[in-house]
Coordinates of C-alpha atoms and ligand atoms in Angstrom, one line a residue:
M1 CA -24.9 20.5 -57.8
S2 CA -27.4 23.1 -56.7
D3 CA -26.9 26.5 -55.1
L4 CA -27.5 25.5 -51.7
E5 CA -25.6 22.6 -51.9
S6 CA -22.4 24.1 -53.4
M7 CA -23.0 26.8 -50.8
S8 CA -23.2 24.3 -48.1
S9 CA -19.9 22.4 -49.0
D10 CA -17.7 25.6 -49.6
I11 CA -18.9 26.8 -45.5
L12 CA -18.1 23.3 -44.4
G13 CA -14.9 23.0 -46.3
R14 CA -13.8 26.2 -45.2
I15 CA -14.9 25.5 -41.5
E16 CA -13.0 22.1 -41.5
A17 CA -9.9 24.2 -42.9
A18 CA -10.0 26.7 -40.1
G19 CA -6.4 26.5 -38.5
D20 CA -7.3 28.1 -35.3
L21 CA -10.1 29.9 -32.9
G22 CA -9.6 33.0 -34.5
A23 CA -9.9 31.7 -38.1
L24 CA -13.1 29.7 -37.0
E25 CA -14.7 32.8 -35.8
A26 CA -14.1 34.3 -38.9
E27 CA -15.8 31.7 -40.9
R28 CA -18.9 31.6 -38.3
V29 CA -19.3 35.3 -38.7
S30 CA -19.2 35.1 -42.4
A31 CA -21.7 32.3 -42.3
L32 CA -24.1 33.0 -39.5
G33 CA -23.1 36.4 -38.5
K34 CA -25.6 39.5 -38.9
Q35 CA -24.5 40.0 -42.5
G36 CA -23.6 36.0 -42.8
A37 CA -24.6 34.1 -45.9
V38 CA -26.9 31.4 -44.0
T39 CA -28.4 34.4 -42.2
Q40 CA -29.0 36.3 -45.7
L41 CA -30.8 32.8 -46.9
L42 CA -32.9 32.4 -43.9
K43 CA -34.1 36.2 -44.6
T44 CA -35.0 35.2 -48.1
L45 CA -37.7 33.0 -46.5
G46 CA -40.1 35.9 -45.5
S47 CA -40.5 36.8 -49.3
M48 CA -41.2 33.4 -50.5
T49 CA -44.9 31.9 -51.1
P50 CA -46.3 29.5 -48.6
E51 CA -45.3 26.8 -51.1
Q52 CA -41.7 27.8 -51.9
R53 CA -41.3 28.1 -48.1
Q54 CA -42.6 24.8 -47.4
A55 CA -40.0 23.2 -49.8
E56 CA -37.0 25.4 -49.2
G57 CA -37.7 26.2 -45.1
P58 CA -35.8 22.9 -44.1
R59 CA -33.2 23.1 -46.5
I60 CA -32.3 26.3 -45.4
H61 CA -32.4 25.4 -41.5
G62 CA -31.2 22.1 -42.1
L63 CA -28.1 24.2 -43.7
R64 CA -27.9 26.2 -40.7
E65 CA -28.2 23.5 -38.5
Q66 CA -25.3 21.5 -40.1
V67 CA -23.0 24.7 -39.9
T68 CA -23.8 25.5 -36.3
A69 CA -22.7 21.6 -35.4
A70 CA -19.7 21.8 -37.7
I71 CA -18.5 24.9 -36.0
A72 CA -19.1 23.5 -32.6
S73 CA -16.9 20.3 -33.6
R74 CA -14.1 22.1 -35.4
K75 CA -14.0 24.4 -32.1
A76 CA -13.9 21.2 -29.6
A77 CA -11.2 19.6 -32.1
L78 CA -9.2 22.9 -32.2
E79 CA -9.7 23.3 -28.3
A80 CA -8.5 19.8 -28.0
A81 CA -5.5 20.6 -30.1
E82 CA -4.5 23.8 -28.3
L83 CA -4.3 22.1 -24.5
E84 CA -2.3 18.7 -26.1
R85 CA 0.5 21.4 -27.2
K86 CA 0.0 23.0 -23.5
L87 CA 0.8 20.0 -21.9
A88 CA 4.0 19.0 -23.9
T89 CA 5.5 22.3 -24.0
E90 CA 4.2 23.9 -20.9
M91 CA 5.6 21.6 -18.5
L92 CA 5.6 21.4 -14.5
D93 CA 8.4 19.8 -12.8
M94 CA 7.1 18.3 -9.9
T95 CA 10.5 17.3 -8.1
L96 CA 11.4 21.2 -7.5
P97 CA 11.3 22.2 -4.0
V98 CA 8.1 23.7 -3.1
R99 CA 9.7 26.6 -1.5
A100 CA 12.9 28.4 -2.3
G101 CA 14.9 28.6 1.0
P102 CA 18.2 29.8 0.9
Q103 CA 20.3 27.5 -1.0
G104 CA 23.9 26.4 -0.7
T105 CA 26.7 27.2 2.3
V106 CA 29.7 29.0 2.5
H107 CA 32.9 27.3 2.0
P108 CA 34.9 26.3 5.3
V109 CA 37.9 27.9 3.4
S110 CA 36.0 31.1 2.8
Q111 CA 34.4 31.2 6.2
V112 CA 37.9 30.7 7.6
M113 CA 38.9 33.9 5.6
D114 CA 36.1 35.8 6.5
E115 CA 37.4 35.0 10.4
L116 CA 40.9 35.9 9.6
A117 CA 40.0 39.6 8.0
E118 CA 37.7 40.2 11.5
I119 CA 40.4 39.1 13.6
F120 CA 43.2 41.1 12.2
A121 CA 40.9 44.2 11.6
D122 CA 40.7 44.2 15.2
M123 CA 44.4 44.6 15.6
G124 CA 44.6 47.5 12.7
F125 CA 45.1 45.1 9.7
S126 CA 44.0 45.9 6.6
V127 CA 43.3 43.0 3.8
A128 CA 45.4 43.2 0.4
T129 CA 45.3 41.1 -2.5
G130 CA 47.4 40.0 -5.9
P131 CA 47.5 38.3 -8.4
E132 CA 47.8 34.3 -8.8
I133 CA 49.6 34.7 -12.0
E134 CA 53.0 36.2 -11.1
D135 CA 56.1 37.1 -12.3
D136 CA 59.5 35.7 -11.3
W137 CA 60.4 38.5 -9.6
H138 CA 57.4 39.0 -7.5
N139 CA 57.1 35.5 -6.6
F140 CA 60.8 34.7 -6.2
T141 CA 63.7 37.3 -7.0
A142 CA 62.3 40.4 -4.6
L143 CA 62.1 38.0 -2.0
N144 CA 65.6 37.0 -1.7
I145 CA 65.4 34.1 -3.8
P146 CA 67.6 34.7 -6.8
E147 CA 67.6 32.0 -10.0
S148 CA 70.1 29.6 -8.5
H149 CA 68.4 29.6 -4.9
P150 CA 67.4 25.9 -3.9
A151 CA 64.3 27.2 -2.6
R152 CA 63.0 27.4 -6.2
A153 CA 63.2 24.1 -6.8
M154 CA 61.1 22.9 -3.8
H155 CA 58.5 25.1 -4.7
D156 CA 57.5 22.7 -7.4
T157 CA 56.4 26.1 -9.7
F158 CA 53.7 25.7 -12.4
Y159 CA 55.1 27.7 -15.0
F160 CA 53.2 29.2 -17.9
D161 CA 55.1 29.1 -22.0
R162 CA 54.4 33.1 -21.8
T163 CA 57.2 35.2 -20.8
D164 CA 57.5 38.5 -18.9
A165 CA 59.6 41.6 -19.8
D166 CA 62.4 40.3 -18.5
G167 CA 62.5 36.9 -20.8
R168 CA 61.5 35.0 -17.7
K169 CA 58.3 32.5 -17.6
M170 CA 55.2 33.7 -15.7
L171 CA 53.9 31.1 -13.0
L172 CA 51.1 30.6 -10.6
R173 CA 52.3 31.8 -7.3
T174 CA 54.0 29.2 -4.8
H175 CA 53.0 31.4 -1.7
T176 CA 51.3 34.8 -1.1
S177 CA 54.8 36.4 -0.1
P178 CA 54.7 38.0 -3.4
V179 CA 52.0 40.3 -2.0
Q180 CA 54.1 41.7 0.5
I181 CA 56.2 42.7 -2.2
R182 CA 53.5 44.2 -4.1
T183 CA 52.0 46.1 -1.1
M184 CA 55.7 47.3 -0.4
V185 CA 56.3 48.8 -3.5
N186 CA 52.9 50.4 -4.1
R187 CA 52.1 51.7 -0.5
K188 CA 54.2 53.8 2.1
P189 CA 55.0 52.5 5.6
P190 CA 53.5 52.1 8.2
I191 CA 51.9 48.9 6.6
Y192 CA 50.0 46.2 8.2
I193 CA 48.3 44.0 6.0
I194 CA 46.9 40.1 5.8
A195 CA 47.0 38.7 2.4
P196 CA 44.6 35.6 2.2
G197 CA 44.6 33.7 -1.2
R198 CA 44.8 31.1 -3.9
T199 CA 48.5 29.6 -4.4
Y200 CA 49.9 27.0 -6.3
R201 CA 52.1 23.9 -6.5
S202 CA 52.9 20.4 -8.2
D203 CA 51.9 18.4 -5.4
S204 CA 48.7 15.9 -4.3
D205 CA 48.1 13.6 -1.3
A206 CA 46.1 13.9 1.6
T207 CA 47.3 17.1 3.2
H208 CA 48.5 18.7 -0.2
T209 CA 46.4 19.8 -3.2
P210 CA 47.4 21.5 -6.3
M211 CA 45.7 24.5 -5.3
F212 CA 45.7 25.3 -1.7
H213 CA 45.2 28.7 0.3
Q214 CA 47.6 30.4 2.5
V215 CA 47.4 34.1 4.7
E216 CA 50.5 36.1 4.4
G217 CA 50.9 38.8 7.1
L218 CA 53.2 41.8 7.1
V219 CA 54.0 44.3 9.6
I220 CA 56.4 47.2 8.3
D221 CA 56.9 50.5 10.6
R222 CA 59.6 51.8 12.7
G223 CA 61.2 49.7 15.5
I224 CA 59.4 46.4 15.3
H225 CA 61.0 43.6 16.6
L226 CA 60.4 39.6 17.2
G227 CA 58.2 40.6 20.4
H228 CA 55.4 42.3 18.3
L229 CA 55.5 39.3 15.8
K230 CA 55.0 37.0 18.9
W231 CA 52.5 38.9 20.5
T232 CA 50.3 39.0 17.3
L233 CA 50.5 35.8 16.2
E234 CA 49.2 35.0 19.9
T235 CA 46.5 37.3 20.0
F236 CA 45.5 36.0 16.4
L237 CA 45.7 32.1 17.3
K238 CA 43.8 32.7 20.3
A239 CA 40.6 34.7 19.0
Y240 CA 40.8 32.3 15.9
F241 CA 40.6 29.1 18.1
E242 CA 38.8 30.7 20.6
R243 CA 40.6 29.5 23.3
D244 CA 43.4 31.5 26.1
D245 CA 45.3 28.4 26.7
I246 CA 46.9 28.5 23.5
V247 CA 50.9 28.1 23.3
L248 CA 53.3 29.0 20.7
R249 CA 56.7 27.7 20.2
L250 CA 59.1 29.6 17.9
R251 CA 62.1 27.5 16.6
P252 CA 64.6 28.6 14.3
S253 CA 64.5 28.3 11.0
Y254 CA 65.2 29.5 7.4
F255 CA 63.4 31.4 4.8
P256 CA 65.1 33.6 2.4
F257 CA 63.1 36.5 3.1
T258 CA 63.4 36.5 6.7
E259 CA 66.1 37.0 9.2
P260 CA 66.2 35.6 11.8
S261 CA 63.5 33.3 10.5
A262 CA 61.2 30.9 13.2
E263 CA 58.9 28.4 12.7
V264 CA 56.0 28.5 14.7
D265 CA 54.6 25.3 16.6
V266 CA 51.5 25.2 18.7
G267 CA 50.5 23.4 21.3
Y268 CA 47.9 20.6 21.3
T269 CA 46.6 17.5 23.4
V270 CA 45.1 14.1 22.0
Q271 CA 41.4 13.9 23.4
D272 CA 39.4 10.7 21.9
G273 CA 41.9 10.7 19.3
R274 CA 41.2 14.1 17.9
R275 CA 43.5 16.9 18.4
V276 CA 42.9 19.9 20.3
L277 CA 44.7 22.9 20.5
G278 CA 46.0 24.2 23.7
G279 CA 48.6 23.8 26.3
S280 CA 52.2 22.4 25.5
D281 CA 51.7 18.8 25.7
K282 CA 52.6 17.7 21.9
W283 CA 53.5 20.0 19.2
M284 CA 52.8 20.6 15.7
E285 CA 54.1 22.7 13.0
L286 CA 52.2 26.0 11.9
L287 CA 53.3 28.6 10.2
G288 CA 56.6 30.3 9.0
S289 CA 57.3 33.6 10.3
G290 CA 60.2 36.2 10.5
M291 CA 61.5 39.8 10.6
V292 CA 61.4 40.8 6.9
H293 CA 64.8 40.5 5.4
P294 CA 66.6 44.1 4.8
K295 CA 67.3 43.1 1.3
V296 CA 63.7 42.4 0.9
I297 CA 62.7 45.9 2.1
E298 CA 65.2 47.2 0.0
A299 CA 64.2 45.5 -3.1
C300 CA 60.9 47.3 -2.6
G301 CA 62.5 50.7 -2.7
L302 CA 62.4 51.2 0.9
D303 CA 65.3 52.1 3.4
P304 CA 66.1 49.2 6.1
E305 CA 67.7 51.2 8.2
E306 CA 64.3 53.0 8.5
W307 CA 61.8 50.7 8.5
Q308 CA 61.4 47.1 9.5
G309 CA 58.7 44.6 9.9
F310 CA 57.7 41.0 10.5
A311 CA 56.0 38.7 8.1
F312 CA 54.3 35.0 8.4
G313 CA 52.7 32.8 6.4
C314 CA 50.4 30.2 7.0
G315 CA 47.9 27.6 5.7
I316 CA 44.3 28.6 5.4
D317 CA 43.2 24.9 4.6
R318 CA 44.9 23.6 7.4
L319 CA 43.8 26.2 10.0
A320 CA 40.0 25.2 8.7
M321 CA 41.0 21.6 9.3
L322 CA 42.3 22.3 13.1
K323 CA 39.4 24.0 13.9
Y324 CA 36.8 22.4 12.2
G325 CA 38.1 18.9 12.2
M326 CA 38.4 17.7 8.5
D327 CA 41.2 15.3 7.8
D328 CA 41.5 14.8 4.3
L329 CA 42.2 18.1 2.6
R330 CA 41.1 16.9 -1.0
A331 CA 37.8 16.8 0.1
F332 CA 37.7 20.4 0.2
F333 CA 37.7 21.0 -3.5
D334 CA 36.0 17.6 -4.5
G335 CA 32.2 19.8 -4.9
D336 CA 30.8 17.0 -3.0
I337 CA 27.7 18.5 -2.1
R338 CA 27.0 16.6 1.1
W339 CA 30.6 17.9 2.2
L340 CA 29.6 21.1 1.8
K341 CA 26.6 21.0 3.6
H342 CA 27.9 18.9 6.2
Y343 CA 30.9 21.3 6.6
G344 CA 29.5 24.4 4.7
F345 CA 28.5 27.7 7.0
A346 CA 25.1 29.3 6.9
A347 CA 24.9 32.3 4.4
L348 CA 24.0 34.9 7.1
D349 CA 26.8 33.1 9.5
V350 CA 29.2 35.9 9.6
P351 CA 31.8 36.0 11.9
T352 CA 32.4 39.0 14.2
L353 CA 34.5 39.1 17.4
S354 CA 31.7 39.6 19.7
G355 CA 29.6 37.1 18.4
G356 CA 32.4 34.7 18.3
V357 CA 34.7 34.3 14.9
G358 CA 33.9 30.7 14.7
A359 CA 29.9 31.2 15.5
Ligands
DAH1 N1 56.2 31.8 1.7 C1 56.5 30.7 2.8 C2 55.9 29.3 2.2 O1 55.2 29.3 1.4 C3 55.7 31.2 4.2 C4 56.3 31.9 4.6 C5 57.4 32.2 5.8 C6 55.8 33.2 4.6 C7 57.9 32.8 6.4 C8 56.5 34.2 5.7 C9 57.6 34.3 6.2 O2 55.8 35.7 5.2 O3 57.9 35.1 7.1 O4 56.1 28.3 2.7

């Protein structure tokens, strides 16, 4: 093989082996650049005799053309491979929405909780919270529900294996009433709070889910009586349902943590097969309430001679169903996007008393 032939196969081999456009460019410079091997060879033509030039000229020019063509074809191949790689990796999902507007809605339960906070804030109440995993003392004992009390069995409690310092099983709170206890223990009266939150009982049908929501109300002050309770509930429910004709009926009842206790019914009528609150045509039970039992006040380290109060507990899911017309509680927690789109609230639809709490 002549020098020229071996040089040619060497250069062409390296061009073919160039793995990317950078390596190919380096090969181009080393062959065709100013100091390149082929360029150097072309320069030798000047010092040749006419006969030599006639013989060597076409071979050297031929080599240059071969190398130029090989570079161009390798370049095209590398660019095509690069495009293939990009097409395979840089995918564009054509099914994505074109414009990313606000996504999702506010769940009716969250919306109602905001409405409650707004209504009660206007009456001087603040929002208190407590843990969902409770101990026996806060959920039962301090609320005047001792170990042997039948009310414990009625609560269908979810217990944990883990026990508290007294050796009693921890539990998922069965109502928001333990927040009353935590608030009285931790704060000095006067106390005006509501405590909305999740509660748990082992129960499931169209109107019961194992997790549900309650709002607790608690007032502890001097000289508080049932009249304050009734006024507060009436004011709350008129604002919540946005109707002035809300009528309440207090029925004597029993709760271990209140004395006297009253169950509160609200009047409604049936229009086109739907319950419409207002008036006193029919009654439905809405919440439990009463004057805080002296034993409960005492358990929290306060003197019941000095401090009295009232409390109430109400299902939030029920409030939402009545106001916004849903009839199956289970759908609240299915996470079905169609339900949420239909019943959910826009993110900026913040309830205000001036704008209407249900706006
Ligand atoms: N904790 C009760 C329940 O879950 C509801 C309740 C009734 C709360 C009367 C109260 C009350 O604060 O005074 O069934």
